[in-house]
Amino acid sequence: DHNLRSYIAVANLLGAGTVFLPFYLAIARRVYQLDAAMLGDLLLVQISGMILSNLIWHRIIKRRGFKGMLRIWSIIGFLLPPTALMVSATLPFAFYLPVFILAGMYLGAQKVTSDAVLMEISNEGNRALYTGIFGTFNISLALLPIAMGGLISLVGYLPIALLIAIAALVAHIPIGRMVCPVDRIHPSPLSDDIMSTRE
């Protein structure tokens, strides 16, 4: 199924950005000399960004479907790494806070789309099989955490951040190849419109 292959490619490309999220804390600690309490506050900012963004994602999914949500996830993944490096290199700590809001939005976009896209591209007969195949081949979340720290210690943050941004941009290619309900005449089966008609 080309839809499943494309979604596996998207998940692996954007999964690199998920693995990189903890390193924004490491950058903040190194550049701004933050203590443990401030790092905890940054995590709260990230969680707040994830919660607030879910209100936005609801509207985007209703209008653009989960394919549109994948595109938004990809755009945030492209913007986040260079933004974090540029802000930390040139601006005071207060300007670094929006980085964690974006990080929360990125994480929220991943959680909103992960299972829902599988539901859209599968049916009751093959859903369990698709889920198993997707979990098996979604290798970026399994392998990159092991390698990321070592790569950063060898080449630094900048090359890794640029690669992650490029990977997020490349994800637009397999996203464009996917055929989801939003591409067809009828709306997404998970949208509010269709749910209201069923009620």
Protein backbone atom coordinates (compact mmCIF):
# COMPACT_ATOMS: atom_id res chain seq x y z
CA ASP A 1 0.00 0.00 0.00
CA HIS A 2 1.66 3.22 -1.16
CA ASN A 3 -0.20 5.14 1.55
CA LEU A 4 1.38 3.03 4.28
CA ARG A 5 4.83 3.29 2.70
CA SER A 6 4.51 7.05 2.44
CA TYR A 7 3.33 7.40 6.02
CA ILE A 8 6.23 5.27 7.28
CA ALA A 9 8.61 7.58 5.41
CA VAL A 10 6.92 10.67 6.91
CA ALA A 11 7.04 9.26 10.43
CA ASN A 12 10.74 8.43 10.14
CA LEU A 13 11.68 11.79 8.65
CA LEU A 14 9.74 13.76 11.26
CA GLY A 15 10.66 11.38 14.07
CA ALA A 16 14.20 12.78 13.96
CA GLY A 17 12.79 16.09 15.16
CA THR A 18 11.06 14.35 18.06
CA VAL A 19 14.32 12.74 19.12
CA PHE A 20 16.03 16.14 19.02
CA LEU A 21 13.51 17.80 21.38
CA PRO A 22 15.45 17.09 24.63
CA PHE A 23 18.53 18.77 23.17
CA TYR A 24 16.77 22.14 23.17
CA LEU A 25 17.01 21.90 26.95
CA ALA A 26 20.68 21.04 26.68
CA ILE A 27 21.27 24.08 24.46
CA ALA A 28 19.44 26.33 26.93
CA ARG A 29 21.41 24.98 29.86
CA ARG A 30 24.74 25.44 28.09
CA VAL A 31 24.10 28.89 26.59
CA TYR A 32 22.07 30.54 29.36
CA GLN A 33 23.59 28.70 32.35
CA LEU A 34 20.20 27.64 33.67
CA ASP A 35 19.65 25.74 36.90
CA ALA A 36 17.42 22.68 37.31
CA ALA A 37 14.41 24.76 38.39
CA MET A 38 14.53 26.88 35.23
CA LEU A 39 14.84 23.77 33.09
CA GLY A 40 11.70 22.45 34.76
CA ASP A 41 9.92 25.70 33.94
CA LEU A 42 10.90 25.30 30.30
CA LEU A 43 9.32 21.87 30.25
CA LEU A 44 6.13 23.42 31.63
CA VAL A 45 6.22 25.95 28.79
CA GLN A 46 6.58 23.08 26.32
CA ILE A 47 3.63 21.23 27.83
CA SER A 48 1.57 24.43 27.71
CA GLY A 49 2.40 24.82 24.02
CA MET A 50 1.27 21.25 23.38
CA ILE A 51 -2.03 21.74 25.22
CA LEU A 52 -2.85 25.09 23.62
CA SER A 53 -1.94 23.89 20.15
CA ASN A 54 -4.42 21.03 20.41
CA LEU A 55 -7.17 23.65 20.25
CA ILE A 56 -5.71 24.86 16.95
CA TRP A 57 -5.14 21.37 15.56
CA HIS A 58 -8.83 20.59 16.05
CA ARG A 59 -9.79 23.34 13.60
CA ILE A 60 -7.07 22.43 11.10
CA ILE A 61 -8.10 18.78 11.07
CA LYS A 62 -11.74 19.75 10.56
CA ARG A 63 -10.85 21.83 7.50
CA ARG A 64 -7.75 20.15 6.07
CA GLY A 65 -7.91 16.60 7.40
CA PHE A 66 -5.00 14.74 8.91
CA LYS A 67 -3.00 15.18 5.73
CA GLY A 68 -3.08 18.93 6.33
CA MET A 69 -2.03 18.23 9.90
CA LEU A 70 0.99 16.29 8.63
CA ARG A 71 1.98 19.30 6.54
CA ILE A 72 1.76 21.59 9.57
CA TRP A 73 3.85 19.12 11.57
CA SER A 74 6.44 19.15 8.79
CA ILE A 75 6.56 22.96 8.65
CA ILE A 76 7.10 23.24 12.41
CA GLY A 77 9.81 20.59 12.17
CA PHE A 78 11.56 22.64 9.49
CA LEU A 79 11.40 25.90 11.45
CA LEU A 80 12.19 24.67 14.95
CA PRO A 81 15.88 23.59 14.81
CA PRO A 82 17.32 26.66 13.01
CA THR A 83 15.16 28.96 15.12
CA ALA A 84 16.50 27.45 18.33
CA LEU A 85 20.12 27.78 17.21
CA MET A 86 19.74 31.33 15.91
CA VAL A 87 17.93 32.57 19.01
CA SER A 88 20.36 30.92 21.43
CA ALA A 89 23.33 32.38 19.54
CA THR A 90 22.08 35.96 19.31
CA LEU A 91 19.26 36.77 21.75
CA PRO A 92 18.61 36.81 25.51
CA PHE A 93 16.90 33.96 27.34
CA ALA A 94 13.41 35.50 27.15
CA PHE A 95 13.43 35.08 23.37
CA TYR A 96 14.24 31.39 23.77
CA LEU A 97 10.89 30.64 25.44
CA PRO A 98 8.95 30.55 22.12
CA VAL A 99 11.26 27.72 21.06
CA PHE A 100 9.66 25.55 23.72
CA ILE A 101 6.18 26.64 22.69
CA LEU A 102 7.04 25.47 19.16
CA ALA A 103 8.50 22.27 20.60
CA GLY A 104 5.23 21.65 22.42
CA MET A 105 3.28 22.27 19.23
CA TYR A 106 5.55 19.85 17.38
CA LEU A 107 5.03 17.14 19.98
CA GLY A 108 1.29 17.80 20.04
CA ALA A 109 1.08 17.50 16.25
CA GLN A 110 2.82 14.14 16.42
CA LYS A 111 0.48 12.79 19.07
CA VAL A 112 -2.63 14.03 17.24
CA THR A 113 -1.67 12.44 13.93
CA SER A 114 0.15 9.22 14.87
CA ASP A 115 -2.77 6.81 15.28
CA ALA A 116 -5.37 8.86 13.43
CA VAL A 117 -3.57 8.72 10.08
CA LEU A 118 -3.31 4.94 10.37
CA MET A 119 -7.06 4.81 10.88
CA GLU A 120 -7.63 6.93 7.78
CA ILE A 121 -5.44 4.88 5.45
CA SER A 122 -6.58 1.46 6.69
CA ASN A 123 -9.83 -0.40 7.22
CA GLU A 124 -11.11 -2.82 9.82
CA GLY A 125 -9.71 -5.79 7.95
CA ASN A 126 -6.09 -4.63 7.78
CA ARG A 127 -5.80 -2.09 10.63
CA ALA A 128 -4.01 -4.42 13.04
CA LEU A 129 -1.58 -5.49 10.31
CA TYR A 130 -0.89 -1.88 9.29
CA THR A 131 -0.30 -0.90 12.91
CA GLY A 132 2.20 -3.72 13.36
CA ILE A 133 4.05 -2.91 10.13
CA PHE A 134 4.13 0.79 10.98
CA GLY A 135 5.52 0.10 14.45
CA THR A 136 8.18 -2.21 13.03
CA PHE A 137 9.44 0.22 10.40
CA ASN A 138 9.15 3.42 12.43
CA ILE A 139 12.82 3.02 13.28
CA SER A 140 13.89 6.64 13.79
CA LEU A 141 12.41 6.76 17.29
CA ALA A 142 14.18 3.51 18.16
CA LEU A 143 17.65 4.07 16.70
CA LEU A 144 18.24 7.81 16.68
CA PRO A 145 18.18 8.34 20.48
CA ILE A 146 21.18 6.01 20.68
CA ALA A 147 23.09 7.79 17.93
CA MET A 148 22.06 11.42 18.41
CA GLY A 149 24.17 12.17 21.47
CA GLY A 150 27.27 10.65 19.90
CA LEU A 151 26.76 12.53 16.64
CA ILE A 152 26.34 15.84 18.45
CA SER A 153 29.51 15.26 20.46
CA LEU A 154 31.40 14.65 17.21
CA VAL A 155 30.05 17.37 14.90
CA GLY A 156 28.12 19.76 17.18
CA TYR A 157 24.53 20.93 17.17
CA LEU A 158 24.50 22.91 13.93
CA PRO A 159 24.94 20.09 11.36
CA ILE A 160 22.45 17.85 13.17
CA ALA A 161 19.88 20.63 13.45
CA LEU A 162 20.22 21.42 9.74
CA LEU A 163 19.79 17.75 8.81
CA ILE A 164 16.66 17.52 10.95
CA ALA A 165 15.23 20.66 9.31
CA ILE A 166 16.00 19.26 5.84
CA ALA A 167 14.40 15.92 6.75
CA ALA A 168 11.23 17.75 7.82
CA LEU A 169 11.17 19.62 4.52
CA VAL A 170 11.69 16.41 2.53
CA ALA A 171 8.72 14.89 4.38
CA HIS A 172 6.45 17.05 2.20
CA ILE A 173 7.19 14.70 -0.71
CA PRO A 174 5.70 11.50 0.79
CA ILE A 175 2.92 13.57 2.40
CA GLY A 176 1.94 14.80 -1.07
CA ARG A 177 1.84 11.21 -2.35
CA MET A 178 -0.61 10.05 0.30
CA VAL A 179 -4.27 9.71 -0.62
CA CYS A 180 -6.37 10.47 2.44
CA PRO A 181 -10.13 11.12 2.79
CA VAL A 182 -9.45 14.86 2.52
CA ASP A 183 -8.32 14.24 -1.09
CA ARG A 184 -11.62 12.63 -1.97
CA ILE A 185 -15.12 14.04 -2.27
CA HIS A 186 -16.35 13.11 1.20
CA PRO A 187 -14.84 14.64 4.35
CA SER A 188 -12.55 12.91 6.81
CA PRO A 189 -14.38 10.09 8.67
CA LEU A 190 -12.96 11.52 11.88
CA SER A 191 -14.14 15.11 11.32
CA ASP A 192 -16.80 16.81 13.40
CA ASP A 193 -19.06 17.16 10.37
CA ILE A 194 -19.40 13.46 9.75
CA MET A 195 -19.67 12.72 13.46
CA SER A 196 -22.57 15.17 13.78
CA THR A 197 -24.43 13.49 10.91
CA ARG A 198 -24.03 10.11 12.58
CA GLU A 199 -25.49 11.48 15.79
